[in-house]
Coordinates of C-alpha atoms in Angstrom, one line a residue:
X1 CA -19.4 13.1 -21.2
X2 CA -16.9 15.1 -18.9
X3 CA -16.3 14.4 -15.1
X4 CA -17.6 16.2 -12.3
X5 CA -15.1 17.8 -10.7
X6 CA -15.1 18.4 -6.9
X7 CA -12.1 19.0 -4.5
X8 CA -11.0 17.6 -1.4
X9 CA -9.8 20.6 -0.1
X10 CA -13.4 21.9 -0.6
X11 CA -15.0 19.5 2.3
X12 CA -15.1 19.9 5.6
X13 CA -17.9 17.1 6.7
X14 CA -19.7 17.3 10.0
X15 CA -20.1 14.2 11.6
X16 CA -22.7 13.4 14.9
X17 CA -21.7 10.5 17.1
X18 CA -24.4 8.3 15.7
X19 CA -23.6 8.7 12.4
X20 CA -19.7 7.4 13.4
X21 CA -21.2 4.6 15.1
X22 CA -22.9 3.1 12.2
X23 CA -20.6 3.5 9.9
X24 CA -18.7 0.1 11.9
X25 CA -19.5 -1.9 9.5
X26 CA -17.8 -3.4 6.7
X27 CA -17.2 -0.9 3.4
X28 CA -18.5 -1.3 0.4
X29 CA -14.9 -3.0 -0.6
X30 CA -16.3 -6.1 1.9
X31 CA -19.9 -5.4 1.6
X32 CA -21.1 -8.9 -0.1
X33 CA -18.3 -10.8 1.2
X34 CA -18.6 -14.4 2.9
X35 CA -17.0 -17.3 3.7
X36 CA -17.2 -18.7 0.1
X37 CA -16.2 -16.0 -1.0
X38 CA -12.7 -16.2 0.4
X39 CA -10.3 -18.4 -2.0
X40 CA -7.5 -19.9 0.2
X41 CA -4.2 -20.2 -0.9
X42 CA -3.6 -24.1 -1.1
X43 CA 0.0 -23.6 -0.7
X44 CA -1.0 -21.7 3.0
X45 CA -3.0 -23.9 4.8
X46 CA -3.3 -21.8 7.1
X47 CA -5.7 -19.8 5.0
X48 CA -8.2 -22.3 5.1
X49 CA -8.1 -23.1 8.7
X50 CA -8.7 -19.5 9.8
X51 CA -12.2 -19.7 7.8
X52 CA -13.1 -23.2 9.8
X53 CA -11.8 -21.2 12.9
X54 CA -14.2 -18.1 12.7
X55 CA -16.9 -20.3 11.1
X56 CA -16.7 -22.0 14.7
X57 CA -16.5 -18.9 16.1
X58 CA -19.9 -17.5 14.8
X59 CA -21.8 -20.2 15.4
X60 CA -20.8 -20.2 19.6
X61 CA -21.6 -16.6 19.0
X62 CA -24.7 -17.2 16.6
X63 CA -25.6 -20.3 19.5
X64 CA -25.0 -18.5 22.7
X65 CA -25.9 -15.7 24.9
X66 CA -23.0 -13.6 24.4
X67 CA -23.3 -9.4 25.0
X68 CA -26.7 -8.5 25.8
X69 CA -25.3 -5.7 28.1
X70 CA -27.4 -5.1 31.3
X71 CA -30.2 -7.4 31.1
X72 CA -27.4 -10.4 30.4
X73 CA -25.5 -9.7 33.4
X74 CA -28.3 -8.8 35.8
X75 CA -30.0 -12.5 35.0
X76 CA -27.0 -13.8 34.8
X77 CA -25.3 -14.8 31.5
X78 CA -24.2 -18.4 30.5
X79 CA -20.6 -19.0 29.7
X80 CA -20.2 -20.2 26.6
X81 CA -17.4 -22.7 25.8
X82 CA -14.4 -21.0 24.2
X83 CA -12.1 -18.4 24.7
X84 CA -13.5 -14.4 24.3
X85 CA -11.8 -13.8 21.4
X86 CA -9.8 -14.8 18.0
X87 CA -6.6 -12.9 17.2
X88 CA -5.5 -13.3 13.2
X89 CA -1.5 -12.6 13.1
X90 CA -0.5 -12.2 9.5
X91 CA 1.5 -10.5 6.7
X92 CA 0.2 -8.1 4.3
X93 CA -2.4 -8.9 1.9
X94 CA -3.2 -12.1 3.1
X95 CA -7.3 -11.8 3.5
X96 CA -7.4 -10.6 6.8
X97 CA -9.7 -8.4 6.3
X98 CA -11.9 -10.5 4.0
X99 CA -12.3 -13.2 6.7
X100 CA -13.4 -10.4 9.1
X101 CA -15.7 -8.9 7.5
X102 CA -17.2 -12.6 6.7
X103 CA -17.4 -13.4 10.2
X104 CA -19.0 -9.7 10.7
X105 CA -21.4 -10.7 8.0
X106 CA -22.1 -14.6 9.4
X107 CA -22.6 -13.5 12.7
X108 CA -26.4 -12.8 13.9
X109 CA -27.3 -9.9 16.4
X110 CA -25.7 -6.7 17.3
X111 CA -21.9 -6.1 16.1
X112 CA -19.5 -3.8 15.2
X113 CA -16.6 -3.5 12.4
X114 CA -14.1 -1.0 12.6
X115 CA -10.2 -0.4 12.4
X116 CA -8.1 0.1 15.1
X117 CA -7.9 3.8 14.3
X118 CA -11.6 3.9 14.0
X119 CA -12.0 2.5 17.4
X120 CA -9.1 5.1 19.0
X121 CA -11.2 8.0 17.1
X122 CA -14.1 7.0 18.2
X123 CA -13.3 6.9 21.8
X124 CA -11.7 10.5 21.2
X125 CA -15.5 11.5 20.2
X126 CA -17.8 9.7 22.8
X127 CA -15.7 9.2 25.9
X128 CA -13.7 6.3 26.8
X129 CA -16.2 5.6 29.4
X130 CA -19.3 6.2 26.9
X131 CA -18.0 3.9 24.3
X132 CA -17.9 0.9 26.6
X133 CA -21.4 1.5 27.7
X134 CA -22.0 1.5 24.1
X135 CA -20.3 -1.1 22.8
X136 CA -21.2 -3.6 26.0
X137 CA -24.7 -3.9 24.4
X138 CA -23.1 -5.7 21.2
X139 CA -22.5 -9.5 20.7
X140 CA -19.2 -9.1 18.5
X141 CA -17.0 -6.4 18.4
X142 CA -14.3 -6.3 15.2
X143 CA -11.1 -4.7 15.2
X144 CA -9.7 -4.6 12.1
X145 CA -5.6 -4.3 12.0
X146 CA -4.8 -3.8 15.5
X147 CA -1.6 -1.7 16.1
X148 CA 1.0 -1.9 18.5
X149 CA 3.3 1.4 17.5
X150 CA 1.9 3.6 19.9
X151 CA 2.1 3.0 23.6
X152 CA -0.8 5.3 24.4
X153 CA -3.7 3.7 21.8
X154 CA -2.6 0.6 22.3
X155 CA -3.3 0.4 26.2
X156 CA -6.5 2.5 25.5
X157 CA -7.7 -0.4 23.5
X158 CA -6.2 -3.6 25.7
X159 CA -8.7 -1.8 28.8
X160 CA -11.7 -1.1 26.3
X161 CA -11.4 -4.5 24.9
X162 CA -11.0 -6.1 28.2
X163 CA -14.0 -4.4 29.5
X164 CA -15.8 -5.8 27.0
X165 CA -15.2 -9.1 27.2
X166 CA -15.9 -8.7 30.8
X167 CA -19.5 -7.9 29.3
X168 CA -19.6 -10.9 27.2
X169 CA -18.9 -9.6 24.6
X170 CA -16.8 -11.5 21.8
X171 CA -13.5 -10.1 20.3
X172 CA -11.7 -10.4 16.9
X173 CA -8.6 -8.7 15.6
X174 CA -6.4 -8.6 12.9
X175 CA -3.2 -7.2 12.6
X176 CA -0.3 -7.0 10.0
X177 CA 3.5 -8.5 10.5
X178 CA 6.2 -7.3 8.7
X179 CA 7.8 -9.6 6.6
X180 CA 11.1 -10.7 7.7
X181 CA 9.7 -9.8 11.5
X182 CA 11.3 -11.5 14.3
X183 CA 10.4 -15.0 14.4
X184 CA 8.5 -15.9 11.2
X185 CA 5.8 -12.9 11.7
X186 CA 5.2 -13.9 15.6
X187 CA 6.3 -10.3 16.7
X188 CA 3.0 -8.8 16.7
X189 CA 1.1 -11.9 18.4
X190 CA 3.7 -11.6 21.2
X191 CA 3.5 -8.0 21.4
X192 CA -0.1 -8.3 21.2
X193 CA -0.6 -10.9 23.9
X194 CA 2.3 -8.5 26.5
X195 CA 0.0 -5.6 26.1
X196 CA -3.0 -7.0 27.2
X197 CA -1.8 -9.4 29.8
X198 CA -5.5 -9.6 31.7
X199 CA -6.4 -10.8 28.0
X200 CA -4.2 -13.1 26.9
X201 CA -5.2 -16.3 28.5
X202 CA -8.6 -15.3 26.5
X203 CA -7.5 -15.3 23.2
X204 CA -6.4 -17.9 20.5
X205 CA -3.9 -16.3 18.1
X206 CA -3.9 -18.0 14.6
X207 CA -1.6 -17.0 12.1
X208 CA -2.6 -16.9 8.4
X209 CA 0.1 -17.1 5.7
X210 CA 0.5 -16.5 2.4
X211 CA 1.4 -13.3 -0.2
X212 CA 0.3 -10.1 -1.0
X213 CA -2.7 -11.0 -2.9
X214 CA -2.2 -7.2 -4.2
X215 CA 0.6 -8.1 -5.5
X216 CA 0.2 -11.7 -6.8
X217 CA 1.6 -11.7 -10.4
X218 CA 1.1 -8.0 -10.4
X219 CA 3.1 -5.1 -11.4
X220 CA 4.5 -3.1 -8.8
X221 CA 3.1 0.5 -8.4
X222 CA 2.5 2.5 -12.0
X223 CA 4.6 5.0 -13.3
X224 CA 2.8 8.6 -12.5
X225 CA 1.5 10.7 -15.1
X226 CA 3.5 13.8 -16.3
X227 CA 1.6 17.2 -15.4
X228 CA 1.5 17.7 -18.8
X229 CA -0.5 14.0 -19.5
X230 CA -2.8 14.7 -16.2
X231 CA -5.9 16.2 -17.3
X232 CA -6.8 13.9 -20.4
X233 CA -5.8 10.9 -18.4
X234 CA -8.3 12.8 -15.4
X235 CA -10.6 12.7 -18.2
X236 CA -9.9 9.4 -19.8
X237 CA -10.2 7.5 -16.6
X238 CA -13.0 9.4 -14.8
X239 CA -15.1 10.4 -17.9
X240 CA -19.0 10.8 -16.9
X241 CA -17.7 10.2 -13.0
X242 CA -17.9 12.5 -10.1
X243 CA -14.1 12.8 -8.9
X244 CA -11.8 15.0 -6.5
X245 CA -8.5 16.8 -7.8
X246 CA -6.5 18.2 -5.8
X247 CA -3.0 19.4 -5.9
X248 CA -1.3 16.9 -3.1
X249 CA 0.3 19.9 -1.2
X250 CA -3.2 21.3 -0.5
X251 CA -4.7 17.9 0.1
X252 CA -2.3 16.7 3.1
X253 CA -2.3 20.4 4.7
X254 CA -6.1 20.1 4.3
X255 CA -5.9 16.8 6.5
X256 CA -4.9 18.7 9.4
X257 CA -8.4 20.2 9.6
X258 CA -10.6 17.5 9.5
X259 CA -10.7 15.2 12.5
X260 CA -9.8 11.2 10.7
X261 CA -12.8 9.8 12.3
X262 CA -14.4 12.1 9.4
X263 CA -12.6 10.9 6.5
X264 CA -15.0 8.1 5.6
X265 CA -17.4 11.3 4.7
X266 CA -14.5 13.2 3.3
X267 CA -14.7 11.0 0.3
X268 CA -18.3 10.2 0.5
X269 CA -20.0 10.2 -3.2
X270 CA -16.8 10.3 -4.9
X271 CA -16.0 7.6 -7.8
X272 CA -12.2 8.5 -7.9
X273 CA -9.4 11.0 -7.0
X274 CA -6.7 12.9 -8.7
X275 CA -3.5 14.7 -7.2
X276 CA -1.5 16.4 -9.0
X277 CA 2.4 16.7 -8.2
X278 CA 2.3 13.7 -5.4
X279 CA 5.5 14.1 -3.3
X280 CA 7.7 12.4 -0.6
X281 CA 6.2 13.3 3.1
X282 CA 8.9 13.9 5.4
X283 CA 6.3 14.6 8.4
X284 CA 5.6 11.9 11.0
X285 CA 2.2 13.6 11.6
X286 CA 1.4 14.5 8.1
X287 CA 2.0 10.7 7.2
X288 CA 0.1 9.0 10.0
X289 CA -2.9 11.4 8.5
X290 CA -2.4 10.5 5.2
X291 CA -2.1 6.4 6.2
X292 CA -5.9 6.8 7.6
X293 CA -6.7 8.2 4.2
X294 CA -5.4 5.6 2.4
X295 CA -7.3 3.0 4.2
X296 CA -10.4 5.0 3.5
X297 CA -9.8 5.5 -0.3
X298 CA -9.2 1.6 0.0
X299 CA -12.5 0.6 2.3
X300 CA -14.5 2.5 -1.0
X301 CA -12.3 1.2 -3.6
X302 CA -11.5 4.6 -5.4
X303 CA -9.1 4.3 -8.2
X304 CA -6.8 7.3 -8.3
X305 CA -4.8 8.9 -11.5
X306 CA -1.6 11.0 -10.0
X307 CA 1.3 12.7 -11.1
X308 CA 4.5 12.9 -9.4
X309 CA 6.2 10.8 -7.4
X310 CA 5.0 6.9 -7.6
X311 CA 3.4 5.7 -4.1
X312 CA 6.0 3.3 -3.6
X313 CA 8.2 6.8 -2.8
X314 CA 5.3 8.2 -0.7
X315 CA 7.0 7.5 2.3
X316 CA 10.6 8.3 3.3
X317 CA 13.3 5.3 3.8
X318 CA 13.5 6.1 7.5
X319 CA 9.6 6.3 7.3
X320 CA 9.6 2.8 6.5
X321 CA 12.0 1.6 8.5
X322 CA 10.6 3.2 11.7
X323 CA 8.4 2.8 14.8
X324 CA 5.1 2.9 12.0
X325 CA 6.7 0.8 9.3
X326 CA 3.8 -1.1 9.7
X327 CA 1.3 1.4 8.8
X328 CA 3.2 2.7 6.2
X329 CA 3.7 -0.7 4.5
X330 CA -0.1 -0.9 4.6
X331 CA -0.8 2.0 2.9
X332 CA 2.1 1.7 0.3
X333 CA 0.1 -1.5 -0.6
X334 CA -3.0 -0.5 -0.7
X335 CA -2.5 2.7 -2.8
X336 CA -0.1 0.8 -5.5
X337 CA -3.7 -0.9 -6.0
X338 CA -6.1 1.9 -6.5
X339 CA -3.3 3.4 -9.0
X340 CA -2.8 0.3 -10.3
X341 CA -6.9 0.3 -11.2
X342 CA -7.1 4.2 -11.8
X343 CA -3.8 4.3 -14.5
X344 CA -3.9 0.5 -15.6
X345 CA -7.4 -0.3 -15.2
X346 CA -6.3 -3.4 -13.6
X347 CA -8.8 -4.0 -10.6
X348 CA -8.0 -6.3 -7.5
X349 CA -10.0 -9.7 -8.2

């Protein structure tokens, strides 16, 4: 059998607001994930008190009264003990996500799962005023890598999250340090707790250690194919499977016309992607849209075949070194895994 062969370039997906909102949820990556499924580090201890911390978490949630919206306040909601919400300060690969999505899974009622970029895009679609009302009706609301690079987004999201826990409802975030950060990877859970002052006294910051787990006894990211090697490796890798190829030049100009909020359905019934001639971006813009596709690739776990440069050179040195380093770091790390499983067949465990 041959591939299917479909292009990026190709799709232009219409989204409605509803269909946005329930798509926060896990991905498929974190579909079936729990608690037991997470294997902490011994070495990190750290690891395994976050999963006693959210398990305690859920069950004040699972226990109270929390959200509810309207009919909660209007009868008047009972406080339940505990702060409004857990803030998980850690490096990259570390389970973050995992223990999120667990905690997403363990938790009873209405709730919502979403990165921070999700969030931002979604108020960009219903209304900062109409995602509040939304979200106020919800029990547990998960932010998934929150980011503190842009001034603008980030105080967007310290209101809407402290209008929601002024609704009852309970918070969690994650976000990613940079190793070697300013005070053993506290940076973020100060600059975290500065931008949402009314918040802080609310929320318990734990910090999870450990390594990559991406890049636990791993290669680093795969040499590319040569053009001339790309089509039977296409083949190879993706035979009897429905794939995108696209040149890279045509994909990330293609970005620019579909809103990020749609790039979950961008990729939708895809088992895998192909670029030919991946190159260096040297465009802020162009990058940050190409960083939300990599975290959708990653949510769907789509192993990708390219040639070119290797992902590691995705980004430019002053890229990485910047205002978005954290981002970028994110995506390098996450794409050296889906080439790692499209061109080495090795697959994140």
């Amino acid at each position: 059998m041959v591939p299917t062969y479909e292009h990026l370039t190709d799709r232009v997906p219409q989204v409605s607001p509803d269909e946005i909102l329930a798509g926060f949820r896990p991905s498929e990556r974190f579909g079936e994930v729990s608690f037991d499924t997470y294997i902490p580090d011994d070495s990190h201890p750290s690891q395994r008190e976050a999963v006693e911390k959210l398990k305690a978490f859920g069950d004040r949630i699972n226990k109270g009264n929390s959200g509810g919206g309207f009919l909660s306040k209007l009868f008047g909601k009972k406080k339940d003990e505990g702060r409004a919400g857990l803030y998980l300060d850690g490096g990259f690969g570390v389970g973050k996500t995992h223990l999120l999505a667990s905690l997403w899974h363990y938790t009873n009622g209405l709730k919502a799962f979403g990165t921070f970029v999700e969030y931002t895009n979604l108020v960009g679609v219903l209304s900062f005023r109409k995602t509040v009302e939304v979200l106020s009706q919800y029990k547990l609301v998960c932010i998934d890598e929150f980011e503190l690079d842009d001034p603008g987004d980030t105080t967007m999201m310290s209101r809407l999250m402290r209008e929601l826990a002024n609704a009852g409802v309970k918070l969690v975030a994650t976000s990613n340090t940079l190793p070697g950060a300013l005070g053993e990877g506290r940076f973020a859970a100060d600059d975290f707790k500065r931008e949402i002052q009314v918040l802080a006294d609310q929320f318990e910051v734990h910090r999870v250690d450990g390594e990559d787990f991406r890049h636990r006894g791993l290669p680093a990211a795969p040499e590319p194919v040569t053009n001339a090697e790309f089509d039977a490796k296409v083949k190879d890798v993706f035979d009897g499977k429905t794939i995108a190829v696209d040149s890279f030049t045509d994909l990330v100009k293609h970005l620019e016309q579909v809103h990020p909020s749609r790039y979950r359905q961008l990729i939708e019934g895809l088992d895998g992607v192909a670029w030919r001639d991946v190159h260096t971006i040297t465009e802020q813009a162009v990058a940050l849209r190409f960083v939300v596709l990599a975290d959708r690739l990653y949510d769907k776990d789509l192993p990708i075949v390219a040639s070119g440069v290797p992902f590691d050179k995705v980004f430019t040195e002053e890229m990485l070194a910047g205002g978005y380093q954290k981002k970028y770091f994110r995506a390098v790390s996450r794409l050296t895994a889906l080439a790692r499983e499209g061109m080495l067949g090795e697959s994140e465990q």
